[in-house]
């Protein structure tokens, strides 16, 4: 009995140890298979750093960009609006305007002021223009809902087919797949979620209020495909264009003074197959929206008598002007446009050809807004609006070719200067690969029937010495005379599709890639292949002595 009494404490201790072990094991088992109740920090989840910030959930994806909530409305930066919603809004940061341009009017909103709808459409802060989503929605088709706690705007711009399912019973939507993951939000029985990806036991879903997380597959039912109904509140106005039912054949006539207008008859001697002449008449002359004009109504009348349309050219490089300083002010753009239209109508021309070169990258938005605004009175007055462009490359994408193709009547590629004056690399002015690259790229942005490819009537005589490279631009006959005087015959080069010649003289290497009727024919063959709207040439007079050039052009226009 005494031994039994001594053993009891030991037995109790052993039992307690087993109980403790059992409890500990049980707790581990429970912990392993129980659902976490930890909740995710939602500001951290949506990367919100300020109370007025709003996350952007667009087409079932949380974007890096943020909105701003003011007076119960969500605002996005203009850059974000351009990226995801509508790139036709324009900000004048000098005169504090937000503009929206349609085919027949410019709609103005003063930044920071209450508009006609009873709220502030846009405001400027730290050099950034913010635009109310409600205002964007007046001119754009998309849906959105603004939620709070935390602020987030859920937007849809794509109306495609997607998978959805209903929540079978109340459940947590978790940050990651797994019962230990933090809870983002709760989904109630009957809620519909979009299913992004279905895995073995969990699915990635999007709730209707913008949370992207995971729920167990056993919590889903009635899985199906649905197609969203597109928002069609805004009816996009049609940008009508003036389009000739024949190929355009345009020749640029370089006019440097009023007196030079008298050379029209001379430059047209022997010309055939041309239906448009573009005299260089208008020149931006200061940074206030003024321009100089050397136009002549008698010139226009003579051209009309010869069956030619006149598209007067305006440039930004004859005088020393700051293109950005002119085009970034709404008042200056309007002054320039009003002046151009009045002068065009006074002279009786048929169109305006815009030749703005070396437009700086930071003026790209100002430039395309200028073209939008200029297109309105051109459209109203039946004036053809054409726009000159370098061969499209990455460095000049800020010229906005696609938008040009919408607002302008014709988009012209200056398909030359592959190798240019001042270049330290000798080569063709317009090899066939360079020409085709320009056309094939441009027709990806602009309807082919609106594209005109410009060819050079000139070439360059390149001279390479120990001191470097220099060149001079000459017309077709001058280039051939240069070779003939030295007894050198050009040979066809299949790479450039031009006649090529070289010679050495007085320690210098001279090289010439000729432009002539043969090279022109190959270029025209490419134009036919892409079905573009016409041809232009720089410049009239450089083809003098080569009547065959006009035979080739006539065949293209009349073919």
Coordinates of C-alpha atoms in Angstrom, one line a residue:
X1 CA 0.0 0.0 0.0
X2 CA 2.8 2.3 0.9
X3 CA 4.5 1.5 -2.5
X4 CA 1.2 2.3 -4.2
X5 CA 1.0 5.7 -2.6
X6 CA 4.5 6.4 -3.7
X7 CA 3.7 5.4 -7.3
X8 CA 0.6 7.6 -7.6
X9 CA 2.5 10.9 -8.0
X10 CA 4.6 9.3 -10.7
X11 CA 1.5 8.0 -12.5
X12 CA -0.1 11.4 -12.3
X13 CA 3.0 13.0 -13.6
X14 CA 3.2 10.6 -16.5
X15 CA -0.5 11.1 -17.3
X16 CA -0.1 14.9 -17.2
X17 CA 2.9 14.6 -19.6
X18 CA 0.8 12.5 -22.0
X19 CA -2.1 15.0 -21.6
X20 CA 0.2 17.9 -22.3
X21 CA 1.7 16.1 -25.3
X22 CA -1.8 15.3 -26.5
X23 CA -3.0 18.8 -26.1
X24 CA 0.1 20.2 -27.8
X25 CA -0.3 17.8 -30.7
X26 CA -4.0 18.5 -30.9
X27 CA -3.3 22.2 -30.9
X28 CA -0.8 21.8 -33.7
X29 CA -3.3 19.7 -35.7
X30 CA -6.0 22.2 -35.1
X31 CA -3.6 25.0 -36.0
X32 CA -2.5 23.2 -39.1
X33 CA -6.0 22.6 -40.4
X34 CA -7.7 25.8 -39.1
X35 CA -8.4 28.9 -41.2
X36 CA -6.3 32.0 -40.5
X37 CA -8.3 35.0 -39.3
X38 CA -5.4 37.5 -40.0
X39 CA -6.5 40.3 -42.3
X40 CA -4.3 42.0 -44.9
X41 CA -3.5 45.6 -44.6
X42 CA -5.5 46.9 -47.5
X43 CA -3.6 50.1 -48.0
X44 CA -0.5 48.0 -48.4
X45 CA -2.3 45.6 -50.7
X46 CA -3.4 48.4 -53.0
X47 CA -0.1 50.3 -52.5
X48 CA -1.9 53.4 -51.2
X49 CA 0.4 56.0 -49.6
X50 CA -2.1 58.9 -49.0
X51 CA -5.6 59.2 -47.8
X52 CA -6.8 60.8 -51.0
X53 CA -5.2 58.2 -53.3
X54 CA -7.3 55.6 -55.1
X55 CA -6.1 52.3 -56.5
X56 CA -6.9 51.6 -60.2
X57 CA -8.3 48.2 -60.9
X58 CA -8.7 48.0 -64.7
X59 CA -10.0 45.0 -66.6
X60 CA -9.3 42.7 -63.6
X61 CA -5.8 43.9 -63.0
X62 CA -4.4 46.3 -60.3
X63 CA -2.4 48.9 -62.2
X64 CA 0.5 50.9 -60.9
X65 CA -1.1 54.2 -61.6
X66 CA -3.2 55.8 -58.9
X67 CA -6.2 58.1 -58.9
X68 CA -7.0 61.0 -56.6
X69 CA -10.4 61.4 -54.8
X70 CA -11.7 64.9 -54.4
X71 CA -15.2 65.9 -53.3
X72 CA -16.3 62.3 -53.8
X73 CA -15.1 62.0 -57.4
X74 CA -12.1 60.2 -58.8
X75 CA -9.5 62.0 -60.9
X76 CA -6.8 60.4 -63.0
X77 CA -3.7 62.1 -64.4
X78 CA -4.0 63.0 -68.0
X79 CA -1.1 60.6 -68.8
X80 CA -3.2 57.8 -67.3
X81 CA -6.3 58.9 -69.2
X82 CA -4.2 58.9 -72.5
X83 CA -2.8 55.4 -71.7
X84 CA -6.0 53.6 -70.9
X85 CA -9.0 55.6 -71.9
X86 CA -8.8 58.4 -74.4
X87 CA -5.7 60.1 -75.9
X88 CA -7.7 63.0 -77.5
X89 CA -7.8 65.1 -74.4
X90 CA -5.3 67.9 -74.5
X91 CA -3.8 70.0 -71.6
X92 CA -2.7 73.5 -72.1
X93 CA -0.3 74.0 -69.1
X94 CA 0.3 77.6 -70.0
X95 CA -3.3 78.9 -70.1
X96 CA -4.7 76.2 -67.8
X97 CA -7.1 74.6 -70.3
X98 CA -8.3 71.0 -70.8
X99 CA -9.5 70.6 -74.3
X100 CA -11.4 68.0 -76.2
X101 CA -11.5 68.3 -79.9
X102 CA -14.2 66.7 -82.1
X103 CA -14.5 66.9 -85.9
X104 CA -16.4 70.2 -85.7
X105 CA -15.7 71.9 -82.4
X106 CA -13.2 72.4 -79.5
X107 CA -14.7 71.8 -76.0
X108 CA -13.0 73.9 -73.3
X109 CA -12.8 73.2 -69.6
X110 CA -10.9 75.7 -67.4
X111 CA -8.6 73.8 -65.0
X112 CA -9.7 74.3 -61.4
X113 CA -13.0 75.8 -62.1
X114 CA -16.5 74.3 -61.7
X115 CA -18.0 73.3 -65.0
X116 CA -21.5 73.3 -66.3
X117 CA -22.1 69.8 -64.8
X118 CA -21.6 71.2 -61.3
X119 CA -18.1 69.8 -60.6
X120 CA -14.5 70.6 -61.4
X121 CA -13.7 68.7 -64.7
X122 CA -9.9 69.0 -64.2
X123 CA -7.3 70.6 -62.0
X124 CA -3.6 71.3 -62.2
X125 CA -1.3 70.3 -59.4
X126 CA 2.5 70.3 -59.4
X127 CA 2.5 70.5 -63.2
X128 CA 0.2 67.5 -63.6
X129 CA -3.3 67.8 -65.1
X130 CA -5.9 65.6 -63.3
X131 CA -9.2 64.8 -65.1
X132 CA -12.4 63.7 -63.5
X133 CA -13.5 60.3 -64.6
X134 CA -17.0 61.6 -64.9
X135 CA -15.8 64.2 -67.4
X136 CA -13.8 61.6 -69.4
X137 CA -16.9 59.4 -69.5
X138 CA -18.8 62.2 -71.4
X139 CA -16.5 61.4 -74.4
X140 CA -15.4 57.9 -73.9
X141 CA -17.2 54.5 -73.5
X142 CA -16.1 52.7 -70.3
X143 CA -17.7 51.7 -67.0
X144 CA -16.4 52.5 -63.5
X145 CA -17.3 52.4 -59.8
X146 CA -15.6 54.2 -57.0
X147 CA -15.3 52.4 -53.7
X148 CA -14.0 53.6 -50.4
X149 CA -12.2 52.0 -47.4
X150 CA -9.8 51.9 -49.0
X151 CA -10.3 54.1 -52.1
X152 CA -10.3 52.1 -55.3
X153 CA -11.9 52.6 -58.7
X154 CA -12.9 49.5 -60.6
X155 CA -13.0 50.2 -64.4
X156 CA -13.8 48.2 -67.5
X157 CA -12.8 49.1 -71.0
X158 CA -12.7 45.6 -72.6
X159 CA -15.9 43.8 -73.3
X160 CA -14.7 40.2 -73.9
X161 CA -15.9 36.7 -72.8
X162 CA -14.7 35.6 -69.4
X163 CA -15.4 32.9 -66.8
X164 CA -17.6 33.7 -63.8
X165 CA -18.9 31.7 -60.8
X166 CA -21.2 32.2 -57.8
X167 CA -20.1 32.0 -54.2
X168 CA -21.8 28.9 -52.7
X169 CA -21.6 30.1 -49.1
X170 CA -20.0 32.9 -47.2
X171 CA -16.2 32.7 -47.5
X172 CA -13.0 34.7 -47.2
X173 CA -11.2 35.9 -50.3
X174 CA -7.5 35.5 -49.4
X175 CA -4.3 37.2 -50.6
X176 CA -2.9 33.9 -51.8
X177 CA -4.2 30.3 -52.2
X178 CA -4.1 28.6 -48.8
X179 CA -6.0 28.7 -45.6
X180 CA -3.2 30.4 -43.8
X181 CA -3.0 33.4 -46.2
X182 CA -4.3 36.7 -45.0
X183 CA -7.9 37.7 -45.7
X184 CA -8.5 40.5 -48.2
X185 CA -12.3 40.6 -48.0
X186 CA -15.4 38.5 -47.4
X187 CA -17.6 37.2 -50.2
X188 CA -21.2 36.5 -49.4
X189 CA -23.3 33.6 -50.7
X190 CA -24.7 34.5 -54.1
X191 CA -22.0 37.0 -55.0
X192 CA -20.6 36.7 -58.5
X193 CA -16.9 36.6 -59.0
X194 CA -14.7 36.6 -62.2
X195 CA -12.5 33.5 -62.3
X196 CA -9.1 34.3 -63.6
X197 CA -7.4 30.9 -63.0
X198 CA -8.7 27.7 -61.6
X199 CA -6.2 25.4 -59.9
X200 CA -6.5 22.1 -58.1
X201 CA -8.2 23.3 -54.9
X202 CA -8.1 27.1 -55.2
X203 CA -9.1 29.6 -57.8
X204 CA -7.9 33.2 -58.4
X205 CA -10.9 35.4 -58.6
X206 CA -11.9 39.1 -58.8
X207 CA -14.7 40.4 -56.7
X208 CA -17.1 43.0 -58.2
X209 CA -15.6 45.6 -55.8
X210 CA -12.1 45.1 -57.1
X211 CA -10.3 42.6 -54.8
X212 CA -8.1 40.1 -56.6
X213 CA -7.5 37.0 -54.5
X214 CA -8.2 33.4 -53.9
X215 CA -11.1 31.2 -52.8
X216 CA -11.4 27.5 -52.4
X217 CA -13.0 25.7 -55.4
X218 CA -15.5 24.1 -53.0
X219 CA -16.9 27.5 -52.3
X220 CA -17.8 28.1 -56.0
X221 CA -20.8 27.0 -58.0
X222 CA -22.5 27.6 -61.3
X223 CA -19.3 28.2 -63.2
X224 CA -20.0 29.6 -66.7
X225 CA -18.8 32.0 -69.5
X226 CA -20.2 35.5 -69.8
X227 CA -19.7 38.3 -72.2
X228 CA -19.8 41.8 -70.8
X229 CA -22.3 44.2 -72.4
X230 CA -20.4 47.1 -73.9
X231 CA -21.0 50.6 -72.7
X232 CA -22.2 52.7 -75.7
X233 CA -23.3 55.9 -74.0
X234 CA -21.0 58.1 -76.1
X235 CA -21.4 58.0 -79.8
X236 CA -18.1 58.7 -81.5
X237 CA -18.5 61.4 -84.1
X238 CA -17.3 60.6 -87.6
X239 CA -14.2 62.3 -88.9
X240 CA -15.0 62.9 -92.5
X241 CA -12.2 63.4 -95.0
X242 CA -11.8 64.9 -98.4
X243 CA -10.6 62.1 -100.7
X244 CA -10.0 62.3 -104.4
X245 CA -11.2 59.4 -106.4
X246 CA -7.8 59.3 -108.2
X247 CA -4.2 59.1 -107.3
X248 CA -2.7 62.3 -106.0
X249 CA 0.4 63.5 -107.9
X250 CA 1.9 66.4 -106.1
X251 CA 4.9 68.6 -106.9
X252 CA 6.4 70.9 -104.4
X253 CA 7.3 74.3 -105.9
X254 CA 10.0 76.0 -103.8
X255 CA 9.0 79.7 -103.8
X256 CA 11.3 82.0 -101.8
X257 CA 9.8 85.4 -102.6
X258 CA 6.7 86.9 -104.1
X259 CA 8.6 87.6 -107.3
X260 CA 9.4 83.9 -107.6
X261 CA 5.7 83.1 -108.1
X262 CA 6.3 84.2 -111.7
X263 CA 8.3 81.0 -112.3
X264 CA 5.2 78.8 -112.3
X265 CA 5.1 78.5 -116.1
X266 CA 8.8 77.7 -116.2
X267 CA 8.6 74.9 -113.6
X268 CA 5.5 73.4 -115.3
X269 CA 7.2 73.2 -118.7
X270 CA 7.2 69.6 -119.8
X271 CA 5.3 68.4 -116.7
X272 CA 2.5 65.9 -117.2
X273 CA 0.6 63.6 -114.9
X274 CA 0.6 66.1 -112.0
X275 CA -2.7 67.2 -110.4
X276 CA -1.5 69.1 -107.3
X277 CA 1.1 71.8 -106.9
X278 CA 2.2 72.9 -103.5
X279 CA 4.0 76.3 -103.4
X280 CA 6.1 77.1 -100.3
X281 CA 4.2 80.2 -99.3
X282 CA 3.5 80.4 -95.5
X283 CA 6.3 80.6 -92.9
X284 CA 5.9 80.8 -89.1
X285 CA 7.5 84.1 -88.4
X286 CA 7.5 84.6 -84.6
X287 CA 6.6 82.8 -81.4
X288 CA 3.2 84.5 -81.1
X289 CA 1.3 82.7 -83.8
X290 CA 2.0 85.0 -86.7
X291 CA 3.2 83.9 -90.1
X292 CA 4.6 85.5 -93.3
X293 CA 2.8 84.9 -96.6
X294 CA 4.1 85.3 -100.2
X295 CA 1.0 83.8 -101.7
X296 CA -0.4 85.0 -105.0
X297 CA -4.0 84.7 -106.2
X298 CA -3.0 85.1 -109.8
X299 CA -0.7 82.1 -109.3
X300 CA -3.6 80.1 -108.0
X301 CA -5.7 81.1 -111.0
X302 CA -3.0 80.1 -113.5
X303 CA -2.6 76.7 -111.7
X304 CA -6.4 76.2 -111.8
X305 CA -6.4 77.0 -115.5
X306 CA -3.8 74.3 -116.0
X307 CA -6.0 71.8 -114.1
X308 CA -4.0 71.8 -110.9
X309 CA -5.1 72.1 -107.3
X310 CA -3.0 74.3 -105.1
X311 CA -2.1 73.1 -101.6
X312 CA -0.2 76.0 -100.0
X313 CA 2.6 74.8 -97.8
X314 CA 3.3 76.2 -94.3
X315 CA 6.6 75.6 -92.6
X316 CA 8.2 76.1 -89.2
X317 CA 11.9 76.4 -90.3
X318 CA 12.3 79.3 -92.7
X319 CA 12.4 81.7 -89.7
X320 CA 14.0 81.0 -86.3
X321 CA 10.9 80.1 -84.3
X322 CA 10.2 77.9 -81.3
X323 CA 7.6 75.4 -82.3
X324 CA 6.8 74.4 -78.7
X325 CA 6.4 78.0 -77.6
X326 CA 3.8 78.6 -80.4
X327 CA 1.8 75.4 -80.3
X328 CA 1.6 74.9 -76.5
X329 CA -0.6 78.0 -76.1
X330 CA -4.2 77.7 -77.1
X331 CA -4.5 81.4 -77.9
X332 CA -1.5 81.2 -80.2
X333 CA -2.7 78.1 -82.0
X334 CA -6.0 79.7 -82.6
X335 CA -4.4 82.9 -83.9
X336 CA -2.2 80.9 -86.3
X337 CA -5.1 78.7 -87.5
X338 CA -7.4 81.7 -88.0
X339 CA -4.7 83.5 -90.0
X340 CA -3.9 80.4 -92.2
X341 CA -7.6 79.8 -93.0
X342 CA -8.3 83.4 -93.8
X343 CA -5.2 83.6 -96.1
X344 CA -6.0 80.3 -97.8
X345 CA -9.6 81.4 -98.5
X346 CA -8.4 84.9 -99.7
X347 CA -6.0 83.3 -102.1
X348 CA -8.5 80.7 -103.3
X349 CA -6.2 77.7 -102.7
X350 CA -7.6 74.2 -102.4
X351 CA -5.7 73.0 -99.4
X352 CA -3.0 73.5 -96.8
X353 CA 0.1 71.3 -96.6
X354 CA 1.7 71.3 -93.1
X355 CA 5.5 70.9 -93.2
X356 CA 6.6 71.2 -89.6
X357 CA 10.0 69.6 -89.2
X358 CA 12.1 68.8 -86.1
X359 CA 9.2 69.1 -83.8
X360 CA 10.7 68.4 -80.4
X361 CA 9.5 65.3 -78.5
X362 CA 8.0 67.4 -75.7
X363 CA 5.8 69.3 -78.3
X364 CA 4.3 66.1 -79.8
X365 CA 0.9 66.6 -78.0
X366 CA 0.9 70.3 -78.9
X367 CA 1.5 69.4 -82.5
X368 CA -1.2 66.9 -82.9
X369 CA -3.7 69.2 -81.1
X370 CA -2.8 71.9 -83.6
X371 CA -3.6 69.5 -86.5
X372 CA -6.9 68.5 -84.8
X373 CA -7.9 72.1 -84.4
X374 CA -6.7 73.1 -87.9
X375 CA -8.8 70.2 -89.4
X376 CA -12.0 71.8 -88.1
X377 CA -12.0 74.9 -90.3
X378 CA -10.4 73.0 -93.2
X379 CA -13.2 70.5 -93.1
X380 CA -15.8 73.2 -92.8
X381 CA -14.4 75.1 -95.8
X382 CA -13.6 72.2 -98.0
X383 CA -9.8 72.7 -97.8
X384 CA -7.6 69.6 -98.2
X385 CA -5.4 69.1 -95.1
X386 CA -2.2 67.2 -95.8
X387 CA 0.7 66.7 -93.4
X388 CA 4.3 66.0 -94.2
X389 CA 6.3 63.4 -92.1
X390 CA 9.7 61.9 -92.0
X391 CA 10.0 58.2 -92.7
X392 CA 8.3 56.8 -89.6
X393 CA 10.8 55.6 -87.0
X394 CA 10.9 55.4 -83.3
X395 CA 12.5 58.8 -82.8
X396 CA 9.6 60.6 -84.5
X397 CA 6.6 58.6 -83.2
X398 CA 5.5 61.7 -81.3
X399 CA 4.2 63.0 -84.6
X400 CA 1.2 60.7 -83.9
X401 CA 0.7 59.2 -87.3
X402 CA -2.5 57.3 -86.4
X403 CA -4.2 60.4 -85.2
X404 CA -3.0 62.3 -88.3
X405 CA -4.6 59.6 -90.4
X406 CA -7.9 60.3 -88.6
X407 CA -8.0 64.1 -88.6
X408 CA -6.0 64.9 -91.9
X409 CA -7.1 64.1 -95.4
X410 CA -3.6 62.9 -96.6
X411 CA -0.5 61.9 -94.7
X412 CA 2.7 62.4 -96.7
X413 CA 5.9 60.4 -96.1
X414 CA 9.0 62.4 -97.1
X415 CA 10.7 59.2 -98.4
X416 CA 14.2 60.7 -98.7
X417 CA 17.2 62.0 -96.8
X418 CA 18.1 58.5 -95.8
X419 CA 21.6 60.0 -96.1
X420 CA 21.5 63.7 -95.8
X421 CA 23.5 66.9 -95.9
X422 CA 25.9 66.9 -93.0
X423 CA 25.9 63.1 -92.7
X424 CA 29.3 61.5 -92.2
X425 CA 28.0 58.3 -93.7
X426 CA 27.7 58.2 -97.5
X427 CA 24.8 56.6 -99.2
X428 CA 21.6 56.8 -101.2
X429 CA 19.1 59.6 -100.6
X430 CA 16.3 57.1 -101.0
X431 CA 17.2 53.4 -101.4
X432 CA 14.3 51.1 -102.2
X433 CA 14.5 49.3 -98.8
X434 CA 14.3 52.7 -97.1
X435 CA 11.3 53.7 -99.2
X436 CA 9.5 50.5 -98.6
X437 CA 10.2 50.6 -94.9
X438 CA 8.5 54.0 -94.7
X439 CA 5.4 52.9 -96.6
X440 CA 5.0 49.6 -94.9
X441 CA 5.2 51.2 -91.5
X442 CA 2.9 54.1 -92.2
X443 CA 0.1 52.0 -93.6
X444 CA 0.0 50.2 -90.2
X445 CA -1.2 53.5 -88.7
X446 CA -2.9 55.3 -91.6
X447 CA -5.4 54.0 -94.2
X448 CA -3.4 53.2 -97.3
X449 CA -5.7 55.4 -99.5
X450 CA -4.7 58.4 -97.3
X451 CA -0.9 57.8 -97.6
X452 CA 1.2 59.7 -100.1
X453 CA 4.9 58.8 -100.6
X454 CA 7.2 61.6 -101.6
X455 CA 10.2 60.8 -103.9
X456 CA 13.3 62.9 -104.4
X457 CA 14.0 64.6 -107.8
X458 CA 17.5 65.2 -106.4
X459 CA 20.5 63.2 -105.4
X460 CA 23.8 63.9 -103.6
X461 CA 27.3 63.9 -104.9
X462 CA 29.4 62.6 -102.1
X463 CA 33.1 63.5 -101.7
X464 CA 35.3 61.7 -99.2
X465 CA 38.8 62.9 -98.4
X466 CA 41.2 62.5 -95.5
X467 CA 39.5 65.4 -93.9
X468 CA 36.0 63.8 -93.9
X469 CA 32.8 63.6 -95.9
X470 CA 30.8 66.3 -97.5
X471 CA 28.0 66.4 -100.2
X472 CA 26.0 68.6 -102.4
X473 CA 22.4 68.1 -103.4
X474 CA 21.8 68.4 -107.2
X475 CA 19.1 67.7 -109.7
X476 CA 19.0 64.8 -112.1
X477 CA 20.7 66.4 -115.0
X478 CA 23.4 68.0 -112.9
X479 CA 24.3 64.6 -111.4
X480 CA 24.5 63.0 -114.8
X481 CA 26.6 65.8 -116.2
X482 CA 29.0 65.5 -113.3
X483 CA 29.6 61.9 -114.3
X484 CA 29.6 62.5 -118.1
X485 CA 32.2 65.2 -117.8
X486 CA 34.5 62.7 -116.2
X487 CA 33.7 59.9 -118.6
X488 CA 32.1 57.7 -115.9
X489 CA 29.1 55.5 -116.5
X490 CA 26.7 54.6 -113.7
X491 CA 25.9 50.9 -113.2
X492 CA 22.6 49.5 -111.8
X493 CA 22.8 48.6 -108.1
X494 CA 20.3 45.9 -107.1
X495 CA 20.6 46.7 -103.4
X496 CA 19.5 50.3 -103.7
X497 CA 17.7 49.9 -107.0
X498 CA 19.5 52.9 -108.4
X499 CA 22.3 53.6 -110.9
X500 CA 25.5 54.0 -109.0
X501 CA 28.9 55.4 -109.9
X502 CA 32.1 56.3 -108.2
X503 CA 35.4 57.9 -109.2
X504 CA 38.6 59.2 -107.7
X505 CA 39.8 62.7 -108.5
X506 CA 42.5 64.9 -106.9
X507 CA 42.8 62.5 -104.0
X508 CA 39.0 62.4 -103.3
X509 CA 36.5 59.6 -103.7
X510 CA 33.3 60.7 -105.3
X511 CA 30.1 58.6 -105.1
X512 CA 26.7 59.1 -106.6
X513 CA 23.5 57.1 -106.3
X514 CA 21.4 58.5 -109.1
X515 CA 17.7 59.4 -109.0
X516 CA 16.2 58.9 -112.4
X517 CA 13.2 57.4 -114.2
X518 CA 14.6 53.9 -113.5
X519 CA 14.8 54.3 -109.8
X520 CA 11.5 56.1 -109.8
X521 CA 9.8 53.3 -111.5
X522 CA 10.9 50.8 -108.9
X523 CA 9.7 53.1 -106.1
X524 CA 6.3 53.4 -107.9
X525 CA 6.1 49.6 -108.1
X526 CA 6.3 49.5 -104.3
X527 CA 3.6 52.2 -104.0
X528 CA 1.3 50.2 -106.2
X529 CA 2.0 47.1 -104.2
X530 CA 0.7 48.9 -101.0
X531 CA -2.2 50.6 -102.8
X532 CA -1.4 54.0 -101.4
X533 CA -3.2 57.2 -102.3
X534 CA -0.5 58.9 -104.4
X535 CA 2.9 60.4 -105.0
X536 CA 4.7 63.6 -104.2
X537 CA 8.0 65.0 -105.4
X538 CA 10.6 67.4 -104.0
X539 CA 11.1 69.5 -105.9
X540 CA 9.9 70.8 -109.2
X541 CA 12.8 71.8 -111.5
X542 CA 15.2 69.1 -110.2
X543 CA 13.8 66.7 -112.8
X544 CA 14.4 69.2 -115.7
X545 CA 15.8 67.4 -118.7
X546 CA 14.2 64.1 -117.8
X547 CA 10.8 64.1 -119.5
X548 CA 10.7 60.3 -119.0
X549 CA 10.1 61.0 -115.3
X550 CA 6.7 62.4 -116.1
X551 CA 5.9 59.5 -118.4
X552 CA 6.5 57.1 -115.4
X553 CA 4.4 59.3 -113.1
X554 CA 1.6 59.7 -115.6
X555 CA 1.4 55.9 -116.0
X556 CA 1.1 55.6 -112.2
X557 CA -1.6 58.2 -111.9
X558 CA -3.6 57.0 -114.9
X559 CA -3.0 53.3 -114.4

